[in-house]
mmCIF file of C-alpha atoms in Angstrom:
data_model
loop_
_atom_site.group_PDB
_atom_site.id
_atom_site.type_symbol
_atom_site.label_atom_id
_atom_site.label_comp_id
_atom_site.label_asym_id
_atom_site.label_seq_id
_atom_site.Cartn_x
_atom_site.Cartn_y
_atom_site.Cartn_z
ATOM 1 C CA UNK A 1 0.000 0.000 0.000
ATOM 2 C CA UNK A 2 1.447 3.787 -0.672
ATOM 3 C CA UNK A 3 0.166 5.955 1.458
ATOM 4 C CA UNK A 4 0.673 9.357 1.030
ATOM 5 C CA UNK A 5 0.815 11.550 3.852
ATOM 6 C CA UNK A 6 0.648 15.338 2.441
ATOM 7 C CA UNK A 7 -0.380 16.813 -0.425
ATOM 8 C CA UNK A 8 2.288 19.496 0.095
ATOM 9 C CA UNK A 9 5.910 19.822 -1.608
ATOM 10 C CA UNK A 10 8.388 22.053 -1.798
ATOM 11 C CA UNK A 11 9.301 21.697 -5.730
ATOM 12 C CA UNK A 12 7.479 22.608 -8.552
ATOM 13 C CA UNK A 13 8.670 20.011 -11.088
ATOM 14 C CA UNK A 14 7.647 20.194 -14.273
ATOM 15 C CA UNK A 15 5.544 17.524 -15.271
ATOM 16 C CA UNK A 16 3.833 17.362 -11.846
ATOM 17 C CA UNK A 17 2.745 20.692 -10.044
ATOM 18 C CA UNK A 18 0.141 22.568 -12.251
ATOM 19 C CA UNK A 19 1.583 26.246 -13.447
ATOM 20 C CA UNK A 20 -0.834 27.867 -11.226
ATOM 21 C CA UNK A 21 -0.660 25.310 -8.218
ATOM 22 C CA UNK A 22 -3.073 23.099 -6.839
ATOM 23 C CA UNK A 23 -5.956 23.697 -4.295
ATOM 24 C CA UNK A 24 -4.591 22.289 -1.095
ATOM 25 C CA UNK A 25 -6.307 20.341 1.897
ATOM 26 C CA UNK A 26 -7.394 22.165 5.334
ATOM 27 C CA UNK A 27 -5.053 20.279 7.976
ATOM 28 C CA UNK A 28 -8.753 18.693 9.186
ATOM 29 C CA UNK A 29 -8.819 16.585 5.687
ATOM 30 C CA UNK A 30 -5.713 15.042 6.253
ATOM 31 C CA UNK A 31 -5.695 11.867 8.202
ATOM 32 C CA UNK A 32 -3.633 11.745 11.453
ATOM 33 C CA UNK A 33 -0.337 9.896 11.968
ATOM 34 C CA UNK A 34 -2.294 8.012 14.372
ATOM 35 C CA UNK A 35 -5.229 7.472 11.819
ATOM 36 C CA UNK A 36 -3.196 6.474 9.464
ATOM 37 C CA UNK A 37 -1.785 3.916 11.407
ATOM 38 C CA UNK A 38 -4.959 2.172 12.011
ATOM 39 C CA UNK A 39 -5.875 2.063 8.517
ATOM 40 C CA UNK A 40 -2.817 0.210 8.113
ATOM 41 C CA UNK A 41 -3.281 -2.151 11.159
ATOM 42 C CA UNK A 42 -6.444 -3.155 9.511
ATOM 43 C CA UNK A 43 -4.830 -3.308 5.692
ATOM 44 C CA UNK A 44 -2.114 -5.628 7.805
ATOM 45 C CA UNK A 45 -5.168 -7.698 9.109
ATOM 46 C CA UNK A 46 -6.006 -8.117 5.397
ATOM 47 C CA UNK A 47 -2.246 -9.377 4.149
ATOM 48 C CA UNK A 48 -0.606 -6.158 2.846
ATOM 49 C CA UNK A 49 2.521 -6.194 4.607
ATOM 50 C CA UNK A 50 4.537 -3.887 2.901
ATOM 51 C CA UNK A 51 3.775 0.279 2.829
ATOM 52 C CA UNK A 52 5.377 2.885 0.836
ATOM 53 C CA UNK A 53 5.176 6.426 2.517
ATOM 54 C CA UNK A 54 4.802 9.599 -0.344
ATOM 55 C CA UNK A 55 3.331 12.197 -0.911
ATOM 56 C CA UNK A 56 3.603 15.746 -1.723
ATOM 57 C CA UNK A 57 6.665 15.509 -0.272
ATOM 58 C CA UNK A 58 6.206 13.398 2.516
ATOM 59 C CA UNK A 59 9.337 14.872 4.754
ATOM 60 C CA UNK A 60 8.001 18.317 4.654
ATOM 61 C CA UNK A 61 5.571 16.559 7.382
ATOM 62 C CA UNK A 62 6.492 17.326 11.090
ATOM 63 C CA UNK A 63 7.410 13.681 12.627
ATOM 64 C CA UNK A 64 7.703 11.528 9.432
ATOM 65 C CA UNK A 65 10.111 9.233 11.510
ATOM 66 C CA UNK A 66 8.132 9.245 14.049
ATOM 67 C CA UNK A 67 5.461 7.474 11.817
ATOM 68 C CA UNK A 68 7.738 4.787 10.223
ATOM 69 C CA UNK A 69 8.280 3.707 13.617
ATOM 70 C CA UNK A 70 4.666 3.314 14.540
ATOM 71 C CA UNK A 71 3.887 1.817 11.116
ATOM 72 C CA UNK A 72 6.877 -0.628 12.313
ATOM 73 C CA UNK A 73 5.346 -1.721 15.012
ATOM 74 C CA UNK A 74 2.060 -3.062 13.361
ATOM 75 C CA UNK A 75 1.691 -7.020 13.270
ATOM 76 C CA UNK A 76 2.531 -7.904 9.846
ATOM 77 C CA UNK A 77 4.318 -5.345 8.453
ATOM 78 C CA UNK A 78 7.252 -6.340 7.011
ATOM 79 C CA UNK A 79 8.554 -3.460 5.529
ATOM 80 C CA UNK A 80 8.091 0.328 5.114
ATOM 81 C CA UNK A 81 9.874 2.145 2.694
ATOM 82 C CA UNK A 82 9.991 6.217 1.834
ATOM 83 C CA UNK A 83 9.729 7.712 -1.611
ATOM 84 C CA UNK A 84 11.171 11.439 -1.774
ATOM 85 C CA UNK A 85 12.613 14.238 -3.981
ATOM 86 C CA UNK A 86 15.200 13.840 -1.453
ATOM 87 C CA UNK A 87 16.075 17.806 -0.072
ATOM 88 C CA UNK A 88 15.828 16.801 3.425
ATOM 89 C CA UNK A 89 16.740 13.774 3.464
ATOM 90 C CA UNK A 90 20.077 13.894 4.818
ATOM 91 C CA UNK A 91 18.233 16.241 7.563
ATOM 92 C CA UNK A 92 16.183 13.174 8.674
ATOM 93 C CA UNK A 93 18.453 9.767 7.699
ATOM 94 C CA UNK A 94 20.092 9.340 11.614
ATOM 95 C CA UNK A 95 16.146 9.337 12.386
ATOM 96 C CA UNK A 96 14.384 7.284 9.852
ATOM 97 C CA UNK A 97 17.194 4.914 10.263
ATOM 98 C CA UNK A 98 16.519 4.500 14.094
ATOM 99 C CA UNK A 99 12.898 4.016 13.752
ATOM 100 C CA UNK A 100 13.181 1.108 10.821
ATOM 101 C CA UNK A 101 13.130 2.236 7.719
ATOM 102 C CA UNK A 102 14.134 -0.173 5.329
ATOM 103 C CA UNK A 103 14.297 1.280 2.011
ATOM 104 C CA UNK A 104 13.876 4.767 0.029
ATOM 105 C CA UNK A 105 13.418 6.204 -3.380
ATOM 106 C CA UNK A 106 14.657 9.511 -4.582
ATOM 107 C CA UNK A 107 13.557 11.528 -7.530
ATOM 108 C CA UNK A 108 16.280 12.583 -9.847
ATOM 109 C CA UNK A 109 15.175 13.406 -13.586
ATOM 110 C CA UNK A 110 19.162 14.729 -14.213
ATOM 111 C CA UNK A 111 22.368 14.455 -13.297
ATOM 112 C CA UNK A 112 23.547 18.360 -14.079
ATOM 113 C CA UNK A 113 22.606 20.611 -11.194
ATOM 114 C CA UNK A 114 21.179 22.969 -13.897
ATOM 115 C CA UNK A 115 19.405 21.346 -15.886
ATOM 116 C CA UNK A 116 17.733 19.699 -12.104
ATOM 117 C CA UNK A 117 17.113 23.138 -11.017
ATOM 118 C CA UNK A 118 14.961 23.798 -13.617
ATOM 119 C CA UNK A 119 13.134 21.033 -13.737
ATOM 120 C CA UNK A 120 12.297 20.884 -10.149
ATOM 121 C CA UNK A 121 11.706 24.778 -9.886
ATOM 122 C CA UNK A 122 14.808 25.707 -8.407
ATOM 123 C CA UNK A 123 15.909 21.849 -6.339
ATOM 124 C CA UNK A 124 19.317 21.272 -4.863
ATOM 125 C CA UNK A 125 20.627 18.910 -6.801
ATOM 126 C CA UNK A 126 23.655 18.786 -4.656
ATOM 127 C CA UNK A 127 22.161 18.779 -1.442
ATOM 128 C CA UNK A 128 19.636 15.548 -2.645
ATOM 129 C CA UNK A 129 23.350 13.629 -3.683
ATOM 130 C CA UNK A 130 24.149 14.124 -0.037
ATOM 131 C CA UNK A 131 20.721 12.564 1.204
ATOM 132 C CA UNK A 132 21.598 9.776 -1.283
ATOM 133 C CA UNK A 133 24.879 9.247 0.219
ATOM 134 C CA UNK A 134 23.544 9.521 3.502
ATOM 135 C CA UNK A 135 20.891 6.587 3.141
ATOM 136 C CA UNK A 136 23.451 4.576 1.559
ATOM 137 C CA UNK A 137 26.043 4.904 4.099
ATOM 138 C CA UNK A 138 23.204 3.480 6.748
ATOM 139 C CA UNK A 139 22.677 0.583 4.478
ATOM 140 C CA UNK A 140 19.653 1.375 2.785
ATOM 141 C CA UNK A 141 18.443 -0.388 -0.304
ATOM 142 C CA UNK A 142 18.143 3.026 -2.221
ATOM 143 C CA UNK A 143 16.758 3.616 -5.821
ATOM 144 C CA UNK A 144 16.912 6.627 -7.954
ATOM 145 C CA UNK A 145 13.063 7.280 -9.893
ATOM 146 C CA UNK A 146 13.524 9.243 -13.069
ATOM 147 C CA UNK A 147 10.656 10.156 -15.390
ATOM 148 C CA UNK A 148 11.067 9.524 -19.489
ATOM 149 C CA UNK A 149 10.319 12.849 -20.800
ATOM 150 C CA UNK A 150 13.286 14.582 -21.708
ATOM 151 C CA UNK A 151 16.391 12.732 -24.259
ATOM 152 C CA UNK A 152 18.806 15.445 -22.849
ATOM 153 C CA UNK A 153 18.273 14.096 -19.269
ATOM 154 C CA UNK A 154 17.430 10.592 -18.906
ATOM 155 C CA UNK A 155 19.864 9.474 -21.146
ATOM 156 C CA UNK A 156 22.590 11.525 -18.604
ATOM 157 C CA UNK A 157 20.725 8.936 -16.040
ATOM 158 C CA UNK A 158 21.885 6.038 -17.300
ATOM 159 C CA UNK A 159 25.281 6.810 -16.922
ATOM 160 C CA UNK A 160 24.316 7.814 -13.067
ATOM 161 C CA UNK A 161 24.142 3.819 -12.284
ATOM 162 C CA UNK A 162 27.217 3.641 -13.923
ATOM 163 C CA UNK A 163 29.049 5.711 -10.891
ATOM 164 C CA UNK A 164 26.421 4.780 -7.846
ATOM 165 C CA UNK A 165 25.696 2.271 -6.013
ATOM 166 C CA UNK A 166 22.057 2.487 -6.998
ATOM 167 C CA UNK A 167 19.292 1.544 -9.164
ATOM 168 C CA UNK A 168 18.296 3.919 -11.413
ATOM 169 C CA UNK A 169 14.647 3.227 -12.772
ATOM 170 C CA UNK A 170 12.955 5.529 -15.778
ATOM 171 C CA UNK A 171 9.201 5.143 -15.697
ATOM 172 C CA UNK A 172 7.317 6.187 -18.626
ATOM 173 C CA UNK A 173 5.384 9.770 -18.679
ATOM 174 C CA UNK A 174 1.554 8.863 -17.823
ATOM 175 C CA UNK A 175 -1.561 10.764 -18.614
ATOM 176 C CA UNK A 176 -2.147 12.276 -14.937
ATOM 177 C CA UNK A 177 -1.924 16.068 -14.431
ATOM 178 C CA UNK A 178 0.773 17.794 -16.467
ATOM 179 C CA UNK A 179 1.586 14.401 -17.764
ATOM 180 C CA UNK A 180 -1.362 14.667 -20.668
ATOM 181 C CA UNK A 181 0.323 17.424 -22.072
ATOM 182 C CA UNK A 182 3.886 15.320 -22.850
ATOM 183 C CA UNK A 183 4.992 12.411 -24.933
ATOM 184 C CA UNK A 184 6.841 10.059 -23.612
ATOM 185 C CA UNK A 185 10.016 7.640 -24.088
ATOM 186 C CA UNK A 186 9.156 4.301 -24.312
ATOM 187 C CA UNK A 187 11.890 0.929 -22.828
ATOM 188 C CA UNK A 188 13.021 0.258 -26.363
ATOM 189 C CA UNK A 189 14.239 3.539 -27.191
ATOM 190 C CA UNK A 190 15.716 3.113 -23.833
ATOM 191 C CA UNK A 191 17.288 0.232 -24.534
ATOM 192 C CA UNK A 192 18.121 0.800 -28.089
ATOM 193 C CA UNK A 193 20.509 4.258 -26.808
ATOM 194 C CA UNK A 194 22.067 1.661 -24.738
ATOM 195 C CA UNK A 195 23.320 -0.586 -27.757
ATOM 196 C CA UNK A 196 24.091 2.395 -30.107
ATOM 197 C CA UNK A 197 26.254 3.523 -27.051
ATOM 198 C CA UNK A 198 28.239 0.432 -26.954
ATOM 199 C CA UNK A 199 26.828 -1.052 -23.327
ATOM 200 C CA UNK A 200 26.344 -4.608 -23.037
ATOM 201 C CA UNK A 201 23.192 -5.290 -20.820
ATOM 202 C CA UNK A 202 21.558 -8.618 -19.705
ATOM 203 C CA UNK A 203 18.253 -9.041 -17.964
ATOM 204 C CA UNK A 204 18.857 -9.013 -14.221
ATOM 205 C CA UNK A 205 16.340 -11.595 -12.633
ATOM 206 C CA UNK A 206 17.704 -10.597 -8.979
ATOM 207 C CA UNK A 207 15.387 -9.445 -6.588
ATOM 208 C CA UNK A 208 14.744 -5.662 -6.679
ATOM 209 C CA UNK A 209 11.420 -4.775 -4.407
ATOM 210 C CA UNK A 210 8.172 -5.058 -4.629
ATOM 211 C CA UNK A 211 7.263 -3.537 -7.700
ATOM 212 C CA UNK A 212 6.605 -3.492 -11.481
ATOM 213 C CA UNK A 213 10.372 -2.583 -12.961
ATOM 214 C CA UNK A 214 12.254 -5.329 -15.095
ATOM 215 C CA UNK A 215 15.925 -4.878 -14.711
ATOM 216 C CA UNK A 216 18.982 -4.960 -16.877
ATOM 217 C CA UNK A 217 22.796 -4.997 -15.560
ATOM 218 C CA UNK A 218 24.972 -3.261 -17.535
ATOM 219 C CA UNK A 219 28.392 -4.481 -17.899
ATOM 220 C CA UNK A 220 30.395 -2.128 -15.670
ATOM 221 C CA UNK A 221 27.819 -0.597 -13.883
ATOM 222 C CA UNK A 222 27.745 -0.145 -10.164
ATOM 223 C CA UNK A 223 24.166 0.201 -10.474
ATOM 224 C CA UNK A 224 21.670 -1.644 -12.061
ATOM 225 C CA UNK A 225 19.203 0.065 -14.596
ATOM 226 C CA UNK A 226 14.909 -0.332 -14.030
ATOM 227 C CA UNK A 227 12.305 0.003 -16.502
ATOM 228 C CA UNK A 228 8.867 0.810 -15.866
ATOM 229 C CA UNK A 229 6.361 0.929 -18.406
ATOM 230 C CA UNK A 230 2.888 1.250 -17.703
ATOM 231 C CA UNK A 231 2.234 2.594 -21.174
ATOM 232 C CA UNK A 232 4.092 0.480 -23.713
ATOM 233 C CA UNK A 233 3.557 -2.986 -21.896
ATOM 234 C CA UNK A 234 0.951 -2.989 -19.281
ATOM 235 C CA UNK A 235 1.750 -5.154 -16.666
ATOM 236 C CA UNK A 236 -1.977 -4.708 -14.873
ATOM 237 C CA UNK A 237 -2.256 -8.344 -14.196
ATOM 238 C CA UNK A 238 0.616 -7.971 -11.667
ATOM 239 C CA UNK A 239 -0.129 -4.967 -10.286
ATOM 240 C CA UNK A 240 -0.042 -5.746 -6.217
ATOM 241 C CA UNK A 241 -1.080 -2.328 -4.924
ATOM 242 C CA UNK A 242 -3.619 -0.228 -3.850
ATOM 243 C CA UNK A 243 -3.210 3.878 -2.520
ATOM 244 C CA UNK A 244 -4.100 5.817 0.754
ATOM 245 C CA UNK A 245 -4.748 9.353 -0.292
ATOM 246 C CA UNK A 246 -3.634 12.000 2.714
ATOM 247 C CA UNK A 247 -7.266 12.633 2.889
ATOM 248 C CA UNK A 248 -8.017 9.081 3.627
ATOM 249 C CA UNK A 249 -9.389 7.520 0.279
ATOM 250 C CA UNK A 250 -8.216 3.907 -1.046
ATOM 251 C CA UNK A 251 -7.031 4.670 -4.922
ATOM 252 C CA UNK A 252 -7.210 1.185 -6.588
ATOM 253 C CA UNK A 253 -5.926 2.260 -9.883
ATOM 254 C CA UNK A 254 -4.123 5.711 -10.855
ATOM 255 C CA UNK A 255 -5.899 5.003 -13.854
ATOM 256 C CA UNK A 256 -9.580 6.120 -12.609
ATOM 257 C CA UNK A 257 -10.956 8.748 -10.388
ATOM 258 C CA UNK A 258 -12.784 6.065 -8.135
ATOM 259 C CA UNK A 259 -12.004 5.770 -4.466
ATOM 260 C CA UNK A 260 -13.446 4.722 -1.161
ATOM 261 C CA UNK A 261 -13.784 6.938 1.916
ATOM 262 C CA UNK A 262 -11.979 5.478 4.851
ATOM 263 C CA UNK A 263 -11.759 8.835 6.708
ATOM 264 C CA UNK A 264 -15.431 8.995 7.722
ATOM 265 C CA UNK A 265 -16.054 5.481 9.511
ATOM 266 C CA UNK A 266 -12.595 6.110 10.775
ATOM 267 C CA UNK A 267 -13.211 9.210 12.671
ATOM 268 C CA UNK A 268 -17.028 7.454 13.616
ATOM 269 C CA UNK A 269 -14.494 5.068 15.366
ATOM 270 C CA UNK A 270 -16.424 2.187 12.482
ATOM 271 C CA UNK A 271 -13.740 -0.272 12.082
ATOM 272 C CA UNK A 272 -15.902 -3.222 10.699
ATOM 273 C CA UNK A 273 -16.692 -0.661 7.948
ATOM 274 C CA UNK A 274 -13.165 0.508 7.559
ATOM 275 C CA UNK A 275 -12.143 -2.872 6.949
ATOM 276 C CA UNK A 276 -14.849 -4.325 4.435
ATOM 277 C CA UNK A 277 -14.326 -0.770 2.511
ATOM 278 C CA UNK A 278 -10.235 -1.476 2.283
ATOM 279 C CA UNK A 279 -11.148 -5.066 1.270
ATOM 280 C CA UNK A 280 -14.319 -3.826 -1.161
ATOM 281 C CA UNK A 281 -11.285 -1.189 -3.050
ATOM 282 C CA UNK A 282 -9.306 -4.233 -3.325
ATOM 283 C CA UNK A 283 -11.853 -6.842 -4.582
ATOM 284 C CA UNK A 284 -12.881 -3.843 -7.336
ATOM 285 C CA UNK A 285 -9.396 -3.141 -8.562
ATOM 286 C CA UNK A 286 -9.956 -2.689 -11.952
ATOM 287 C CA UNK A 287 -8.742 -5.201 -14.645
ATOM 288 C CA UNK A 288 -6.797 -2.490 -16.561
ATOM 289 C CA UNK A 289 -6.008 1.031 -16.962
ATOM 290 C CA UNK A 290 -6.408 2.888 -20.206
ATOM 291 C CA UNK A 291 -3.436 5.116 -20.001
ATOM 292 C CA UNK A 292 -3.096 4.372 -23.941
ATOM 293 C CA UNK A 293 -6.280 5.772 -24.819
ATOM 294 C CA UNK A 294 -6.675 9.219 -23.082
ATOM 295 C CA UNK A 295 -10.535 9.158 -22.838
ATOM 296 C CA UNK A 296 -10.448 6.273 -20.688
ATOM 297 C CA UNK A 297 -8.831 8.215 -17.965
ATOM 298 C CA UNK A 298 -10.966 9.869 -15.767
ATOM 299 C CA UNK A 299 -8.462 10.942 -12.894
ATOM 300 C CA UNK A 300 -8.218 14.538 -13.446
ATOM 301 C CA UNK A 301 -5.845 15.356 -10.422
ATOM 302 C CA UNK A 302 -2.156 16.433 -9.971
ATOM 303 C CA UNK A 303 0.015 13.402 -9.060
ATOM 304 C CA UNK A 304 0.817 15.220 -5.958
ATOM 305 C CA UNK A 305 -2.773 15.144 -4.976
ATOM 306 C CA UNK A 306 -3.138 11.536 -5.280
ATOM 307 C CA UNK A 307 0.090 10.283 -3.713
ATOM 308 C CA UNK A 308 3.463 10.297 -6.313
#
């Protein structure tokens, strides 16, 4: 389960954040750490055992670490893991280690500080390479997200795995928010720039995480290079998740606009009903998105809205 816990963030990247901003939630929308946690204990109860905190920008929260420990705690977690644009992460890594967390993800769509300035609407790109470092040094599995939109950059980002001890994964553009307004760079142009630039590359069937990404190694890489592609080769049939919005809706599919309200039998202290809505969004996952036909997707929101 991801489970965002703000819709706030402090960059502005391109292909995300709307020019003129988004509407955001009144502080009373947005579930509690404490709220959130029993959603989860319940979503434990019903075999998800591994949560993904986002957001927004889920470490411009007060007491993120303080959360990863609670979520820690729950019966049948097994893992919780942190995906961020990474500016304070190096801030927060003596903390997030101490309370258990086990993984993270950091957004980098370039490897020159410029170019990742403008991008993210003025981002650190130097500071974020220090959060990296930071999360590696504690032993963190750490992976680097970049977004196919731009040849300039992500073809920069493949030589990033060559240096780091990371994975660096390029998911495809998709339809949501800004993202209907770009094209996008599909795995076998990807891959193709890879052969024209002389790297040899074999399918990596290691172990990676828990999600979608097919991996190639690349012969003299540190790192090991992640494809994601949601648009050119649905993989639907193994999708294994399901969303927690900040305002407490389950998001089966980024796809559609459906959700179910947990927040209100939460707060009505309705458990029963909290847990046969969690296992109702799961039952009615849909079969497939429509990301390759536009006017099948009726989500309408920014990505930081729904949970990055």
């Amino acid at each position: 389960m991801r489970v965002s816990v703000t819709d706030r963030c402090n960059y502005r990247c391109v292909y995300c954040m709307p020019e003129n901003g988004v509407r955001l939630m009144d502080a009373a929308q947005i579930l509690t750490y404490e709220e959130i946690t029993k959603v989860i204990e319940i979503a434990a109860q019903l075999g998800i055992s591994r949560i993904k905190l986002t957001g927004g920008e889920p470490l411009v929260r007060n007491g993120l670490p303080k959360l990863v420990g609670m979520i820690k705690k729950i019966e049948g977690i097994e893992q919780v893991t942190l995906t961020t644009n990474g500016y304070f992460l190096e801030s927060y890594i003596d903390e997030l280690a101490d309370n258990g967390l086990d993984a993270v993800n950091i957004s980098i769509d370039s490897p020159d500080p410029e170019r990742y300035a403008l991008i993210t609407g003025g981002g650190d790109l130097g500071r974020v390479l220090k959060g990296m470092e930071a999360a590696v040094a504690k032993g963190m599995k750490v992976k680097i997200n970049s977004v196919l939109f731009n040849d300039e950059d992500w073809k920069q980002m493949i030589f990033f795995a060559k240096d780091n001890t990371v994975d660096v994964r390029f998911i495809e553009v998709m339809p949501i928010g800004k993202g209907k307004e770009m094209s996008g760079i599909s795995k076998e142009e990807v891959l193709a720039f890879m052969k024209r630039e002389g790297i040899c590359y074999s399918k990596d069937m290691s172990s990676h995480g828990n999600g979608p990404a097919e991996y190639v190694k690349a012969e003299g890489f540190l790192g090991s290079i992640g494809l994601i592609t949601p648009i050119h080769k649905k993989f639907c049939a193994a999708c294994n998740r399901i969303r927690l919005t900040a305002s407490g809706k389950i998001k089966p599919c980024l796809c559609y606009a459906k959700t179910f309200d947990v927040r209100a039998p939460l707060r009505d202290n309705d458990m029963k009903t909290v847990r046969e809505t969690i296992r109702k969004a799961i039952l009615e996952k849909p079969e497939a998105h429509h990301f390759e036909n536009i006017t099948g997707v009726t989500e309408d929101r920014a990505m930081l809205e729904i949970g990055g």
